[in-house]
């Protein structure tokens, strides 16, 4: 059985992805801290790529699988702050503005 929970946690770093022994699968981990305790947490590539650098406070949906005794991040709900400041994802520049700059 899998148990899911929303977990508010601080990501303090991203480990370099590692390859499986057969070289077919990449594994992604982030260093996290909560209530003075720190550990590494397995995440998907999508979550790994979505977390900006710095001290990042996030809300993750985490899953504990009792069959395998594993605990991992299932999905990223939202990024709350980066380095103590509220997170605002910057919008990409409009295509027209980008084209105008390229033409000049």
CSV table of C-alpha atoms in Angstrom, one decimal:
chain,number,residue,atom,x,y,z
A,1,UNK,CA,0.0,0.0,0.0
A,2,UNK,CA,1.2,3.5,-0.7
A,3,UNK,CA,0.5,6.3,1.7
A,4,UNK,CA,0.5,9.9,0.3
A,5,UNK,CA,1.0,13.1,2.3
A,6,UNK,CA,1.7,16.8,1.6
A,7,UNK,CA,5.1,17.7,3.1
A,8,UNK,CA,6.4,21.2,3.6
A,9,UNK,CA,10.2,20.9,3.5
A,10,UNK,CA,13.3,23.0,2.7
A,11,UNK,CA,15.6,21.8,-0.1
A,12,UNK,CA,19.2,22.8,0.8
A,13,UNK,CA,20.9,21.3,-2.3
A,14,UNK,CA,20.6,19.0,-5.3
A,15,UNK,CA,22.9,16.0,-5.6
A,16,UNK,CA,24.3,15.2,-9.0
A,17,UNK,CA,22.2,12.5,-10.7
A,18,UNK,CA,23.5,9.0,-10.5
A,19,UNK,CA,23.3,6.2,-13.0
A,20,UNK,CA,22.0,2.7,-12.3
A,21,UNK,CA,24.6,-0.2,-12.6
A,22,UNK,CA,23.4,-1.0,-16.1
A,23,UNK,CA,23.5,2.6,-17.1
A,24,UNK,CA,19.9,2.8,-18.2
A,25,UNK,CA,18.3,4.7,-15.4
A,26,UNK,CA,19.2,8.0,-13.8
A,27,UNK,CA,18.3,8.6,-10.1
A,28,UNK,CA,17.7,12.1,-8.8
A,29,UNK,CA,18.0,13.2,-5.1
A,30,UNK,CA,17.8,16.4,-3.2
A,31,UNK,CA,19.1,17.3,0.2
A,32,UNK,CA,16.3,18.3,2.5
A,33,UNK,CA,15.8,19.7,6.0
A,34,UNK,CA,12.8,19.8,8.3
A,35,UNK,CA,12.6,20.5,12.0
A,36,UNK,CA,16.4,20.5,12.3
A,37,UNK,CA,16.8,17.0,10.7
A,38,UNK,CA,18.4,16.6,7.3
A,39,UNK,CA,18.5,13.7,4.7
A,40,UNK,CA,18.4,13.0,1.0
A,41,UNK,CA,15.1,12.4,-0.7
A,42,UNK,CA,14.5,10.6,-4.0
A,43,UNK,CA,12.7,12.8,-6.6
A,44,UNK,CA,11.7,12.5,-10.2
A,45,UNK,CA,13.6,14.3,-12.9
A,46,UNK,CA,10.7,16.7,-13.4
A,47,UNK,CA,10.8,17.7,-9.7
A,48,UNK,CA,14.6,17.9,-9.7
A,49,UNK,CA,14.5,20.3,-12.7
A,50,UNK,CA,11.7,22.4,-11.3
A,51,UNK,CA,13.5,23.3,-8.0
A,52,UNK,CA,15.6,26.4,-8.3
A,53,UNK,CA,19.0,26.7,-6.7
A,54,UNK,CA,19.4,28.0,-3.2
A,55,UNK,CA,17.5,27.4,0.0
A,56,UNK,CA,14.1,26.5,-1.4
A,57,UNK,CA,10.9,26.0,0.7
A,58,UNK,CA,8.6,23.7,-1.2
A,59,UNK,CA,5.4,21.6,-0.7
A,60,UNK,CA,5.8,18.1,-2.1
A,61,UNK,CA,3.4,15.2,-2.3
A,62,UNK,CA,5.4,12.4,-0.7
A,63,UNK,CA,4.7,8.7,-0.8
A,64,UNK,CA,5.6,5.9,1.5
A,65,UNK,CA,5.4,2.4,-0.1
A,66,UNK,CA,5.2,-0.2,2.6
A,67,UNK,CA,5.8,-3.0,0.1
A,68,UNK,CA,9.3,-1.7,-0.7
A,69,UNK,CA,9.9,0.4,2.5
A,70,UNK,CA,10.6,3.4,0.3
A,71,UNK,CA,9.8,7.1,0.9
A,72,UNK,CA,10.1,9.5,-2.1
A,73,UNK,CA,8.7,12.7,-3.5
A,74,UNK,CA,5.8,11.9,-5.9
A,75,UNK,CA,5.2,15.5,-7.2
A,76,UNK,CA,6.0,19.1,-6.5
A,77,UNK,CA,2.9,21.0,-5.4
A,78,UNK,CA,4.4,24.5,-5.2
A,79,UNK,CA,7.6,26.4,-4.5
A,80,UNK,CA,7.0,28.8,-1.6
A,81,UNK,CA,10.2,30.7,-1.3
A,82,UNK,CA,13.8,30.9,-2.5
A,83,UNK,CA,16.5,32.1,-0.1
A,84,UNK,CA,13.8,33.5,2.2
A,85,UNK,CA,11.9,35.5,-0.5
A,86,UNK,CA,8.5,34.6,-1.9
A,87,UNK,CA,8.9,32.7,-5.2
A,88,UNK,CA,7.7,34.3,-8.3
A,89,UNK,CA,8.2,32.3,-11.4
A,90,UNK,CA,9.3,34.7,-14.2
A,91,UNK,CA,7.1,34.7,-17.3
A,92,UNK,CA,8.9,34.1,-20.6
A,93,UNK,CA,9.2,37.2,-22.8
A,94,UNK,CA,6.4,37.5,-25.4
A,95,UNK,CA,7.5,36.2,-28.8
A,96,UNK,CA,6.8,39.5,-30.5
A,97,UNK,CA,9.2,41.4,-28.1
A,98,UNK,CA,11.9,38.7,-28.6
A,99,UNK,CA,11.5,39.0,-32.4
A,100,UNK,CA,11.8,42.8,-32.3
A,101,UNK,CA,15.0,42.7,-30.3
A,102,UNK,CA,16.5,40.1,-32.7
A,103,UNK,CA,15.6,42.3,-35.7
A,104,UNK,CA,17.4,45.4,-34.3
